[in-house]
mmCIF file of C-alpha atoms and ligand atoms in Angstrom:
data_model
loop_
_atom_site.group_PDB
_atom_site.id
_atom_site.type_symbol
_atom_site.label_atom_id
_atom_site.label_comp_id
_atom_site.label_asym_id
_atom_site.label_seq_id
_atom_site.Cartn_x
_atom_site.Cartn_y
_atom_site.Cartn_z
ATOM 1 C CA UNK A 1 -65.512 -58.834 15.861
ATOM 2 C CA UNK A 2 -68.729 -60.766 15.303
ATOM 3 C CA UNK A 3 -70.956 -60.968 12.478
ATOM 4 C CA UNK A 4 -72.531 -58.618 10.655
ATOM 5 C CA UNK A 5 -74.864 -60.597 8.423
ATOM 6 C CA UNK A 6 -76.394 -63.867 9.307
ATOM 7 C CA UNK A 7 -78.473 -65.407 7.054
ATOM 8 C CA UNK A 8 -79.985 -68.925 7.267
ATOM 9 C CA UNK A 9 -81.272 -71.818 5.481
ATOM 10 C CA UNK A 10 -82.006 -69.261 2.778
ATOM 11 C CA UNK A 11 -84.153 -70.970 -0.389
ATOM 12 C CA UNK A 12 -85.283 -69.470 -4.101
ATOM 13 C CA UNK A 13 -86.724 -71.299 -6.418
ATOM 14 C CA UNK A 14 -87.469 -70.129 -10.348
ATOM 15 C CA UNK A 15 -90.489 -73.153 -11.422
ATOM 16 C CA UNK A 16 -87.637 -76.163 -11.185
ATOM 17 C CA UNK A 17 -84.642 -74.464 -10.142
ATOM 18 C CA UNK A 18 -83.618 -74.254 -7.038
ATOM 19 C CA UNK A 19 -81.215 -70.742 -7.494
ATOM 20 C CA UNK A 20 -80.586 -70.624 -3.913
ATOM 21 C CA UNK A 21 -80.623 -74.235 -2.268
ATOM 22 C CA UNK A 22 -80.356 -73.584 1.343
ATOM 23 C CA UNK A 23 -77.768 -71.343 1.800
ATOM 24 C CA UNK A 24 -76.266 -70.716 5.790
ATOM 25 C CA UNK A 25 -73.605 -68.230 6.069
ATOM 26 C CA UNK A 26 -72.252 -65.194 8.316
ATOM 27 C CA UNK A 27 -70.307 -62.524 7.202
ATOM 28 C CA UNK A 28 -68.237 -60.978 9.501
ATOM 29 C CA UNK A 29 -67.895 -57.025 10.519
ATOM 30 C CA UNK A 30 -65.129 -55.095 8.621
ATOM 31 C CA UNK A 31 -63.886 -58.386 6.562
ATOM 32 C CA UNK A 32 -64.246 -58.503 2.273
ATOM 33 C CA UNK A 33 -65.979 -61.306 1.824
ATOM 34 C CA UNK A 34 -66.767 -62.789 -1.503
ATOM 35 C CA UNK A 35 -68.980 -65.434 -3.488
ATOM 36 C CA UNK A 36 -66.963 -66.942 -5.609
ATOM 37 C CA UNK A 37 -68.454 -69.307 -8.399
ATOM 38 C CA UNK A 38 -69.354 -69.696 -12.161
ATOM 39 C CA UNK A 39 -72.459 -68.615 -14.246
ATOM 40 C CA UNK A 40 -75.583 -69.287 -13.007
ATOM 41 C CA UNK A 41 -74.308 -70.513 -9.461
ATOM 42 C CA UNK A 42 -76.823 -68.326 -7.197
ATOM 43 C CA UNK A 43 -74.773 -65.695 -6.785
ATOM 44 C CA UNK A 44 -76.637 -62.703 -7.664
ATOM 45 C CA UNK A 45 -79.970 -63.591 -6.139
ATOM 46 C CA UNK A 46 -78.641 -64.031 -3.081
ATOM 47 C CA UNK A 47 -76.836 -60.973 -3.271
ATOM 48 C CA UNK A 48 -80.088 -59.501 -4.142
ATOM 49 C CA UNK A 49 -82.234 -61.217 -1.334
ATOM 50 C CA UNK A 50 -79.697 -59.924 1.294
ATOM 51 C CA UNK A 51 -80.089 -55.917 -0.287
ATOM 52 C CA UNK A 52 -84.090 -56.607 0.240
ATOM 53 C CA UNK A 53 -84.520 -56.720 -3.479
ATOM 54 C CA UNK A 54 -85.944 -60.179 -4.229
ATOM 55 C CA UNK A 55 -87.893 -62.096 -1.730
ATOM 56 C CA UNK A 56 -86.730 -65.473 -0.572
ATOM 57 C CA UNK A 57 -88.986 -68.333 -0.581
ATOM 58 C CA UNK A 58 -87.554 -69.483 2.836
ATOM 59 C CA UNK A 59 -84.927 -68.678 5.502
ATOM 60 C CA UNK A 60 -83.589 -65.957 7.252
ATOM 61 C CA UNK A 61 -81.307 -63.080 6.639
ATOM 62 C CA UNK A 62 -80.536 -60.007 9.332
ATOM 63 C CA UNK A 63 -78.214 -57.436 8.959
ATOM 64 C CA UNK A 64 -76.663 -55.531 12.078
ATOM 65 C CA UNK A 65 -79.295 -57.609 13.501
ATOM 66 C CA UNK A 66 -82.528 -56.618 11.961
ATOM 67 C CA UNK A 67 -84.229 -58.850 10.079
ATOM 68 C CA UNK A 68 -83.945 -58.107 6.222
ATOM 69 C CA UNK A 69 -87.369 -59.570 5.363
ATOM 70 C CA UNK A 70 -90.602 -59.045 5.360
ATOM 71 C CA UNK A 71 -89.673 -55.018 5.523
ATOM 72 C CA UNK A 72 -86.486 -54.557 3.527
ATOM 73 C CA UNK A 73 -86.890 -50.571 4.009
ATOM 74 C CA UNK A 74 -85.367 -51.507 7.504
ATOM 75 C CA UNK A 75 -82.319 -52.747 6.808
ATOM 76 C CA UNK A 76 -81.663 -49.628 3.984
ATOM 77 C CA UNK A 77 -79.575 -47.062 5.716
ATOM 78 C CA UNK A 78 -77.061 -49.842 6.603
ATOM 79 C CA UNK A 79 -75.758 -50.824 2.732
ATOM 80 C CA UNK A 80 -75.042 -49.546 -0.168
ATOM 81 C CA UNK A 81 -75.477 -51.577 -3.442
ATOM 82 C CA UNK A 82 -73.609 -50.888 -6.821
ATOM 83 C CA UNK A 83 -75.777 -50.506 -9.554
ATOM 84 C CA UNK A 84 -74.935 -51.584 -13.085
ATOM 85 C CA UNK A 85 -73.147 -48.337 -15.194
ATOM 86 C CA UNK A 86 -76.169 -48.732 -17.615
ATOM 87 C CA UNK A 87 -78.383 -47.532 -14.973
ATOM 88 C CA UNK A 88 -76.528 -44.154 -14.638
ATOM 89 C CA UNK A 89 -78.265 -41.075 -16.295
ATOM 90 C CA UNK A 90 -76.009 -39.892 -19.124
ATOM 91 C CA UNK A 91 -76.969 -36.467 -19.274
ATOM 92 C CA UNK A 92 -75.000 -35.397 -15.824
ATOM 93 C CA UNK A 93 -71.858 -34.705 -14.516
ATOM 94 C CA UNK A 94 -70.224 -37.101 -12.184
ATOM 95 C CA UNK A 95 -70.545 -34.556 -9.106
ATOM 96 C CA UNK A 96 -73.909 -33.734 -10.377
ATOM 97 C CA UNK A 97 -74.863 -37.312 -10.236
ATOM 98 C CA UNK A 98 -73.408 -38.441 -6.779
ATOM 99 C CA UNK A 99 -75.068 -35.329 -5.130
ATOM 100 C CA UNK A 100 -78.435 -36.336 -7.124
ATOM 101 C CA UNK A 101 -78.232 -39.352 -5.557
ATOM 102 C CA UNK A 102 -77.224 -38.345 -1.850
ATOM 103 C CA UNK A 103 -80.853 -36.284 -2.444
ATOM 104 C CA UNK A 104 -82.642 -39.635 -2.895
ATOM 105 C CA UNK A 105 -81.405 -40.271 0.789
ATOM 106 C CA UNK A 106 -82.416 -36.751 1.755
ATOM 107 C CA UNK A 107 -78.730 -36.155 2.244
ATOM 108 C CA UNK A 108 -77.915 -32.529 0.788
ATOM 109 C CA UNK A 109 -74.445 -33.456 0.202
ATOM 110 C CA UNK A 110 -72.368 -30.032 -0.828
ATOM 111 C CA UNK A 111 -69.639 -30.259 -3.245
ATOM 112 C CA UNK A 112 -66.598 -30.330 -1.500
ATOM 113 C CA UNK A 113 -68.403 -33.615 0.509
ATOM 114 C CA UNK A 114 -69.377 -34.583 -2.910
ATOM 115 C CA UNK A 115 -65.541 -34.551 -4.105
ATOM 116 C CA UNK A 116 -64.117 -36.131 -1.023
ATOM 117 C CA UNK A 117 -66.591 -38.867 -1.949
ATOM 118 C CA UNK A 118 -65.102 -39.073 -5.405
ATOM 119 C CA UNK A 119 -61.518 -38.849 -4.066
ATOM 120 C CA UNK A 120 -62.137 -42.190 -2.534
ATOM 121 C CA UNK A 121 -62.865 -43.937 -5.687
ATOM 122 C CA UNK A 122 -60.085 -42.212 -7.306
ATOM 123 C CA UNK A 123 -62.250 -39.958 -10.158
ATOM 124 C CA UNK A 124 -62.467 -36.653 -8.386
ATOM 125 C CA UNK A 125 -60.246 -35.240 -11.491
ATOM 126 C CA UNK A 126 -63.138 -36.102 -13.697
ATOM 127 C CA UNK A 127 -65.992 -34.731 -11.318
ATOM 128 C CA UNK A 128 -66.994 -32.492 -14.088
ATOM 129 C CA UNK A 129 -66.938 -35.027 -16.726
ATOM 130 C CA UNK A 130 -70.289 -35.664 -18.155
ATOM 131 C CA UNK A 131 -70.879 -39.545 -17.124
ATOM 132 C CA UNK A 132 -71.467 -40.425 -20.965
ATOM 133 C CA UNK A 133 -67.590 -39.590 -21.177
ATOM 134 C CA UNK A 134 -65.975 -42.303 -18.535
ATOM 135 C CA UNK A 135 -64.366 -45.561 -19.493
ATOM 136 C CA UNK A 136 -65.746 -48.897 -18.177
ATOM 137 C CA UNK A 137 -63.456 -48.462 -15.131
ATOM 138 C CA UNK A 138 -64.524 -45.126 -14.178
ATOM 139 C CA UNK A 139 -67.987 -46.002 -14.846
ATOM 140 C CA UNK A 140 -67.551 -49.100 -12.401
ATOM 141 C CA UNK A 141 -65.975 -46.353 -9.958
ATOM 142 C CA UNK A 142 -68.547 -43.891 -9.839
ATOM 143 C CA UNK A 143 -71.267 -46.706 -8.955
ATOM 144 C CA UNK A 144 -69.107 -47.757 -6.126
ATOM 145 C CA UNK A 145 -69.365 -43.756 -4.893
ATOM 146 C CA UNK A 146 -73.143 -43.699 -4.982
ATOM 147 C CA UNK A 147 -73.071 -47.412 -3.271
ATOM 148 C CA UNK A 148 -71.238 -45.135 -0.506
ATOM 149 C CA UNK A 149 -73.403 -41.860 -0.357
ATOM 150 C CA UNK A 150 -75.356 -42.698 2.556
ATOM 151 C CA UNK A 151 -72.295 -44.109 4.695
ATOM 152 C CA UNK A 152 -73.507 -47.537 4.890
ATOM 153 C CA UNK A 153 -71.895 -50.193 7.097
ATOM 154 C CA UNK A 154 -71.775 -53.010 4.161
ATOM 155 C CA UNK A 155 -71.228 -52.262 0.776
ATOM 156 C CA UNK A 156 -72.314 -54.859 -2.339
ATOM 157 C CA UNK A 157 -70.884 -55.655 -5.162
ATOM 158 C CA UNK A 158 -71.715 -57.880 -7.675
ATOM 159 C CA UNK A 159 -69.224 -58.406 -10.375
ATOM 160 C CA UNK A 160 -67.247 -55.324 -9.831
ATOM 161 C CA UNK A 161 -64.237 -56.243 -12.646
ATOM 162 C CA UNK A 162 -65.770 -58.014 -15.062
ATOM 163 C CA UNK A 163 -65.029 -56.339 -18.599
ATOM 164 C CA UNK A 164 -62.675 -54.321 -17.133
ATOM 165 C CA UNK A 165 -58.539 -54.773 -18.740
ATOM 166 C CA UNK A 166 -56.111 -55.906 -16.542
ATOM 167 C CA UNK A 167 -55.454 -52.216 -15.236
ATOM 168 C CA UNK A 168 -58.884 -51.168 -14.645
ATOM 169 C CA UNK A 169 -59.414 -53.765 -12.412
ATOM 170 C CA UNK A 170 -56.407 -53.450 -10.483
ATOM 171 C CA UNK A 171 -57.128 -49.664 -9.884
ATOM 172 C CA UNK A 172 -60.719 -50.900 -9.045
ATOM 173 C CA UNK A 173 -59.223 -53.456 -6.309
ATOM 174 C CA UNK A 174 -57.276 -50.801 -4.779
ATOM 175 C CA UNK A 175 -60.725 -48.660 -3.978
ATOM 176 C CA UNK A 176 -62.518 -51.512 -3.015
ATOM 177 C CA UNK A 177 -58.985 -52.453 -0.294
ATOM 178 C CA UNK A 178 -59.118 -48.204 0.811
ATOM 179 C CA UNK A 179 -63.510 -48.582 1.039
ATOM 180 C CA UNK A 180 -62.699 -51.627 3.341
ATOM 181 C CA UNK A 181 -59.720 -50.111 5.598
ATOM 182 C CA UNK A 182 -62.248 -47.433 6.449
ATOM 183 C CA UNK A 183 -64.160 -49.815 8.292
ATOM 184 C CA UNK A 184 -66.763 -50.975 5.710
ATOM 185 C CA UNK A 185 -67.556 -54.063 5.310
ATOM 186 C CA UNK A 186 -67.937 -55.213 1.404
ATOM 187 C CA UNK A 187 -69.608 -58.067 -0.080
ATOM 188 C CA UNK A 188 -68.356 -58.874 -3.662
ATOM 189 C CA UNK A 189 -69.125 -61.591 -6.254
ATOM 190 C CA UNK A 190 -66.865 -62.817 -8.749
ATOM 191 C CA UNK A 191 -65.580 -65.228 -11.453
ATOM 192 C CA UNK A 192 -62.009 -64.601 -10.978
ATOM 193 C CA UNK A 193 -60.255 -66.513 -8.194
ATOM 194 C CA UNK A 194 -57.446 -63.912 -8.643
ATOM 195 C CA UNK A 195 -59.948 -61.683 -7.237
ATOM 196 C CA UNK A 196 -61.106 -63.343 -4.751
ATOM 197 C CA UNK A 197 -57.594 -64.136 -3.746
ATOM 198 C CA UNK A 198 -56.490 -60.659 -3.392
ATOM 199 C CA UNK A 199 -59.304 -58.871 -1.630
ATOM 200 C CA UNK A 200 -61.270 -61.384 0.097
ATOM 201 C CA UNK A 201 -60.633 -62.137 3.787
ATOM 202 C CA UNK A 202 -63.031 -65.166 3.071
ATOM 203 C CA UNK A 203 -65.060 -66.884 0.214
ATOM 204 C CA UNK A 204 -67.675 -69.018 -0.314
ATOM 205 C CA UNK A 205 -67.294 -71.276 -3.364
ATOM 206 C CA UNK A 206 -71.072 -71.801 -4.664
ATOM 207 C CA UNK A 207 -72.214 -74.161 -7.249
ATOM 208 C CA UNK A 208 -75.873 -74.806 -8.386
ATOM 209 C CA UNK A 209 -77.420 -72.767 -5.585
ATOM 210 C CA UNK A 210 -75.367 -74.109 -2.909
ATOM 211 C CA UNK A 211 -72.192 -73.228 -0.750
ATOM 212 C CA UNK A 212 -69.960 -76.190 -1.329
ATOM 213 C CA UNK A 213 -66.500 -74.667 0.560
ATOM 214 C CA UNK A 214 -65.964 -71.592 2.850
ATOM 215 C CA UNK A 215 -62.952 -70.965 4.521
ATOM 216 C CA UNK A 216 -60.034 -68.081 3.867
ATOM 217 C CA UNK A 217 -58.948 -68.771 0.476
ATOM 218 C CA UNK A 218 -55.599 -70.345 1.843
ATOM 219 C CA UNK A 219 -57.814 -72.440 3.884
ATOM 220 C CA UNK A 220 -59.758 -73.454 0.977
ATOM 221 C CA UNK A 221 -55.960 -73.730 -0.987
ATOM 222 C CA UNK A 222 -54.155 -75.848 1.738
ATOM 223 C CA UNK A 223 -57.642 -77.888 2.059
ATOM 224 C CA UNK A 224 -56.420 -79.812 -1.471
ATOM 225 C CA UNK A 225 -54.297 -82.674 -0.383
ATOM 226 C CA UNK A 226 -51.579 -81.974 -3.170
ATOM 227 C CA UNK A 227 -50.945 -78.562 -2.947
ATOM 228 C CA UNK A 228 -48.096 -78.322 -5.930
ATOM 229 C CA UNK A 229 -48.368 -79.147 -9.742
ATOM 230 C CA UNK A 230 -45.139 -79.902 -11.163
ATOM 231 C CA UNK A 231 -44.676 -79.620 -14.855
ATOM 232 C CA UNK A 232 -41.698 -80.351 -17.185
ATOM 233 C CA UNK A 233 -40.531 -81.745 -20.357
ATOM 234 C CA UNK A 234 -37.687 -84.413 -21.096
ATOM 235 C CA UNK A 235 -36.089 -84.914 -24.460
ATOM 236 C CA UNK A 236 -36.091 -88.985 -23.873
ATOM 237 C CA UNK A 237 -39.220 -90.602 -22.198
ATOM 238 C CA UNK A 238 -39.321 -91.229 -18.608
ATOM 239 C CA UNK A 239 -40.139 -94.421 -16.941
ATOM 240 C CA UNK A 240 -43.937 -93.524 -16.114
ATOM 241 C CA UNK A 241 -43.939 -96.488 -13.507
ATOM 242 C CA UNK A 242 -41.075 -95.355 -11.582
ATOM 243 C CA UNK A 243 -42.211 -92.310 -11.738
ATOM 244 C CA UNK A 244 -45.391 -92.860 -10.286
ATOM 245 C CA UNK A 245 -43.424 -94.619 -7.194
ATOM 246 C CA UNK A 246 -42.326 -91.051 -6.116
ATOM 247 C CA UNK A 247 -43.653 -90.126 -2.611
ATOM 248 C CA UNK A 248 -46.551 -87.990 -2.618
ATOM 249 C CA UNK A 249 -47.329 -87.843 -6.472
ATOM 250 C CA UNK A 250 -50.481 -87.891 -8.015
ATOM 251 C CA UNK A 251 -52.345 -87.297 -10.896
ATOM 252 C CA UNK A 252 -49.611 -88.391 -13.012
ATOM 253 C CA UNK A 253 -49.990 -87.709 -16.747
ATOM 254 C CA UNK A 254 -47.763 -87.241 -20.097
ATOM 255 C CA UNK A 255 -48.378 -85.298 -23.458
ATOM 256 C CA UNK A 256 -45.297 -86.195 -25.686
ATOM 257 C CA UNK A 257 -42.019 -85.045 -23.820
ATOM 258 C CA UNK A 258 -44.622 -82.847 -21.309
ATOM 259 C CA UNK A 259 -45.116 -84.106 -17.965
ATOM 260 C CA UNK A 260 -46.933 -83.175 -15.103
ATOM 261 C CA UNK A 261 -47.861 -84.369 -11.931
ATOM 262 C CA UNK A 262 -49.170 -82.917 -8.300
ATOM 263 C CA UNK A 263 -46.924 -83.371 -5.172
ATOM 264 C CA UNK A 264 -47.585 -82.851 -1.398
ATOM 265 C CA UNK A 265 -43.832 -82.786 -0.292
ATOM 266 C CA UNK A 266 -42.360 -80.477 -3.341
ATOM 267 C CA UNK A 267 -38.733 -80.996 -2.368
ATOM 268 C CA UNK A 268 -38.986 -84.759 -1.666
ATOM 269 C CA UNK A 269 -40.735 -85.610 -5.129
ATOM 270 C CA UNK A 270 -38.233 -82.782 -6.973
ATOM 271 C CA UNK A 271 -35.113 -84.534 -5.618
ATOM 272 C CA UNK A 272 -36.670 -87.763 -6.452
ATOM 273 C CA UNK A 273 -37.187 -86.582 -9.969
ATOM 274 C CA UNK A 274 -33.911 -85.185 -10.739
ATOM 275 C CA UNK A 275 -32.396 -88.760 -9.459
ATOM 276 C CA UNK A 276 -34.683 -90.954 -11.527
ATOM 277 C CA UNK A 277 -33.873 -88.728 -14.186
ATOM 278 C CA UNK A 278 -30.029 -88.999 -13.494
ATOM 279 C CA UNK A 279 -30.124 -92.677 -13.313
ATOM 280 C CA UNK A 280 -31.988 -93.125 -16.639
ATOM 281 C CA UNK A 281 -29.915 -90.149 -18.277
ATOM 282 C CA UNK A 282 -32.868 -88.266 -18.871
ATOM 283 C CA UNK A 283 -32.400 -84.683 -19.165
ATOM 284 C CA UNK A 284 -34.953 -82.514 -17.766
ATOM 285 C CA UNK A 285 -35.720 -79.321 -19.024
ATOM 286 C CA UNK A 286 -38.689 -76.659 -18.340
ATOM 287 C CA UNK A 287 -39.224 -77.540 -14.781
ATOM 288 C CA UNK A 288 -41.889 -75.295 -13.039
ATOM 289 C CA UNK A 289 -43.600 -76.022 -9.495
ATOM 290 C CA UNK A 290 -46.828 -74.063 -9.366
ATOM 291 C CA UNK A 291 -49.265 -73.362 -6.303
ATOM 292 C CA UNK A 292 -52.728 -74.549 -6.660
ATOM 293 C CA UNK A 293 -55.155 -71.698 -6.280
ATOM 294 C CA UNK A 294 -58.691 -71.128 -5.702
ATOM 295 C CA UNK A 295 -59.298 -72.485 -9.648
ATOM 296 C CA UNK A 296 -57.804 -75.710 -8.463
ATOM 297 C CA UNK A 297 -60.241 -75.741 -5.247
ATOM 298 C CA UNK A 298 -63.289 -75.514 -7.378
ATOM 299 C CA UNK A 299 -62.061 -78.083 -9.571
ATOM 300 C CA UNK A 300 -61.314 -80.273 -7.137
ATOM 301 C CA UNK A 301 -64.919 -79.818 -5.426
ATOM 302 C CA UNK A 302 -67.317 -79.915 -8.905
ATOM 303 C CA UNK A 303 -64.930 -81.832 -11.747
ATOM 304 C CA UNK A 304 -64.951 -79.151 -13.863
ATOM 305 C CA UNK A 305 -63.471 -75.215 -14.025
ATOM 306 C CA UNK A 306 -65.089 -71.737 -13.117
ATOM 307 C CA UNK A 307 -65.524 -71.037 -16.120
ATOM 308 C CA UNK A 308 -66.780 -74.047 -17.857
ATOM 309 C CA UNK A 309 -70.660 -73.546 -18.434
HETATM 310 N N1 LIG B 1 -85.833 -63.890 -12.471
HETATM 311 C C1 LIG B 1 -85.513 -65.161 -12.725
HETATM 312 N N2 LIG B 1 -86.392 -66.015 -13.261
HETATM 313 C C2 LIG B 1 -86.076 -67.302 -13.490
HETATM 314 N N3 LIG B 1 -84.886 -67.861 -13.229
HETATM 315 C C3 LIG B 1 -83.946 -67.067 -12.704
HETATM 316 C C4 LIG B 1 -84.203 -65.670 -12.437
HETATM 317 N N4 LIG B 1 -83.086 -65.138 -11.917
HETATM 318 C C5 LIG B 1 -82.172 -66.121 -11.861
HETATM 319 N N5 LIG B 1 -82.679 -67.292 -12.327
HETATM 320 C C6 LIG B 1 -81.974 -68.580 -12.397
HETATM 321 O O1 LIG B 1 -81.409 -68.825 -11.128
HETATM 322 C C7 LIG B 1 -80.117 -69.385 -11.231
HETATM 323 C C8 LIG B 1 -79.112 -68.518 -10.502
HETATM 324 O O2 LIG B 1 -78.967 -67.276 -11.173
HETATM 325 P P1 LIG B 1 -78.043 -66.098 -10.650
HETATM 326 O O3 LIG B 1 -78.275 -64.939 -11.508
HETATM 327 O O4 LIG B 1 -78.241 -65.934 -9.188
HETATM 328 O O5 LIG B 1 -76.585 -66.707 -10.906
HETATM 329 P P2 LIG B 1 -75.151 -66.023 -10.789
HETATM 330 O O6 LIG B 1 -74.334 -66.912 -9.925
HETATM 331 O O7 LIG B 1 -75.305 -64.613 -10.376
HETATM 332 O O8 LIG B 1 -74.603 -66.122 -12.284
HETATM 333 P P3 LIG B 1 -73.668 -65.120 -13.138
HETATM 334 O O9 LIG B 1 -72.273 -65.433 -12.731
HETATM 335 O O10 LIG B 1 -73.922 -65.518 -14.539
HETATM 336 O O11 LIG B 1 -74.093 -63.720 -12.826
HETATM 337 C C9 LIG B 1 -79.856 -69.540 -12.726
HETATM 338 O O12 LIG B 1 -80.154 -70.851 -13.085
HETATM 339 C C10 LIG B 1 -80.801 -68.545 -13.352
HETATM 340 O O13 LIG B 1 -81.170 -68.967 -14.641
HETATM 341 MG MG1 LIG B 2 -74.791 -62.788 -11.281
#
């Protein structure tokens, strides 16, 4: 389909840091592509220096071709950007507030457009609300409407879910999978690798201003060379060395009857369990093979979690 934002060699710098350390990417038309990565990573500010809201120090970024910098204004009718809820003016109605802001796009949007807007994001039964009145999820809603009031090809959004309960977000995702099956293409930061697993077509793991991975997020998941974690306990201790000899088993370790240990071939290493187990008359009890996920990717890459500051 080919891209529809290329940016390259992108730098920002704040006195020492370097936020944005030579970032190269493409996104690609109609996909949901997201930046995955923990506080302070670079996320936002390149978010922002792709919407023509900060000015980078050094690279390139075009959008549908057209070159975001020096002249930002160029590149405006193309995206829409989700502003925080705080920025929303209390004193309106939801309809009120998506047709104010179609007017600051000299749209006249009337209100049937105006609730066929606010269908999409699921809160046309609360068009009349005053905005004051929504929950967090609603709130998160309506700014993805008025990210969509001028029709724009790409859609931002930076942090959509977080504060949001379990169900919030989920409703949230749904919008942001409906926005995207229209044709849009979104671009979405997070810190949940849930997230990113579920909507994104691709992500880009960053870390101290850089991209460190990018690839679909099974790409990034099958990129680990063990791909299972196998946990259990056993009433009787196991013989660690033997244990260890097992095929394609790694990262070995033991907490009191708890073991654990990663596996390449799952049904190899499980069979090889259960008869080491057998032989020593072991009994083994809470057996669980989990997937690694994108959490396990970015440990993998940096040594520590997403969430770890
Ligand atoms: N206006 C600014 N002035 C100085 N430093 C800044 C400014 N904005 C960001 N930084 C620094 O740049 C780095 C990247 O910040 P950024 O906000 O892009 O991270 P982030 O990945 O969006 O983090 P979070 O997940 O917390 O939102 C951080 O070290 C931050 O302190
Ligand atoms: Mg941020």
């Amino acid at each position: 389909m080919g891209s529809i934002i290329d940016i390259s060699n992108l730098v920002k710098t704040y006195g020492d840091v370097r936020a944005v350390d030579n970032v190269s990417l493409a996104v690609e038309s109609g996909e949901v592509f997201g930046i995955l990565g923990p506080n302070g990573a670079g996320k936002t500010t390149t978010l922002e220096m792709i919407e023509g809201l900060r000015k980078p120090d050094g690279g390139t970024i075009t959008i549908d071709g057209i070159p975001a910098w020096p002249n930002p204004n160029k590149i405006k009718h193309l995206i829409g950007v989700q502003l925080q809820a705080t920025a929303l003016m209390d004193f309106l109605t939801v309809r009120e507030m998506v047709r104010l802001f179609a007017s600051f796009y000299g749209i006249r949007m009337g209100k049937s457009k105006a609730d066929e807007l606010l269908n999409e994001v699921a809160l046309v039964e609360k068009a009349g609300s005053m905005i004051n009145q929504l929950s967090g999820g609603q709130q998160q809603r309506l700014s993805i409407a008025l990210a969509l009031v001028n029709d724009p090809k790409v859609i931002f959004l930076d942090e959509p879910t977080t504060g949001l309960d379990p169900q919030a977000r989920r409703k949230l995702w749904s919008v942001v999978e409906r926005i995207n099956a229209e044709g849009k293409t979104v671009v979405l930061t997070t810190h949940y690798m849930e997230e990113a697993e579920v909507l994104c077509s691709r992500v880009a793991i960053m870390d101290n201003g850089r991209v460190i991975a990018l690839d679909t997020p099974e790409g990034l998941i099958n990129s680990l060379e063990s791909d299972v974690k196998i946990t259990f306990t056993a009433k009787h201790p196991l013989d660690m060395q033997k244990l260890a000899k097992i095929s394609s088993v790694s990262k070995l370790s033991q907490v009191d009857s708890s073991y654990s240990f990663y596996a390449g071939d799952v049904q190899k290493s499980i069979m090889s369990l259960l008869r080491l187990a057998d032989s020593q008359e072991v009994k083994i009890e809470n057996l669980n093979v989990a997937g690694a996920d994108l959490e396990d990717v970015f440990l993998h890459l940096t040594g520590r979690g997403l969430r770890e500051q």
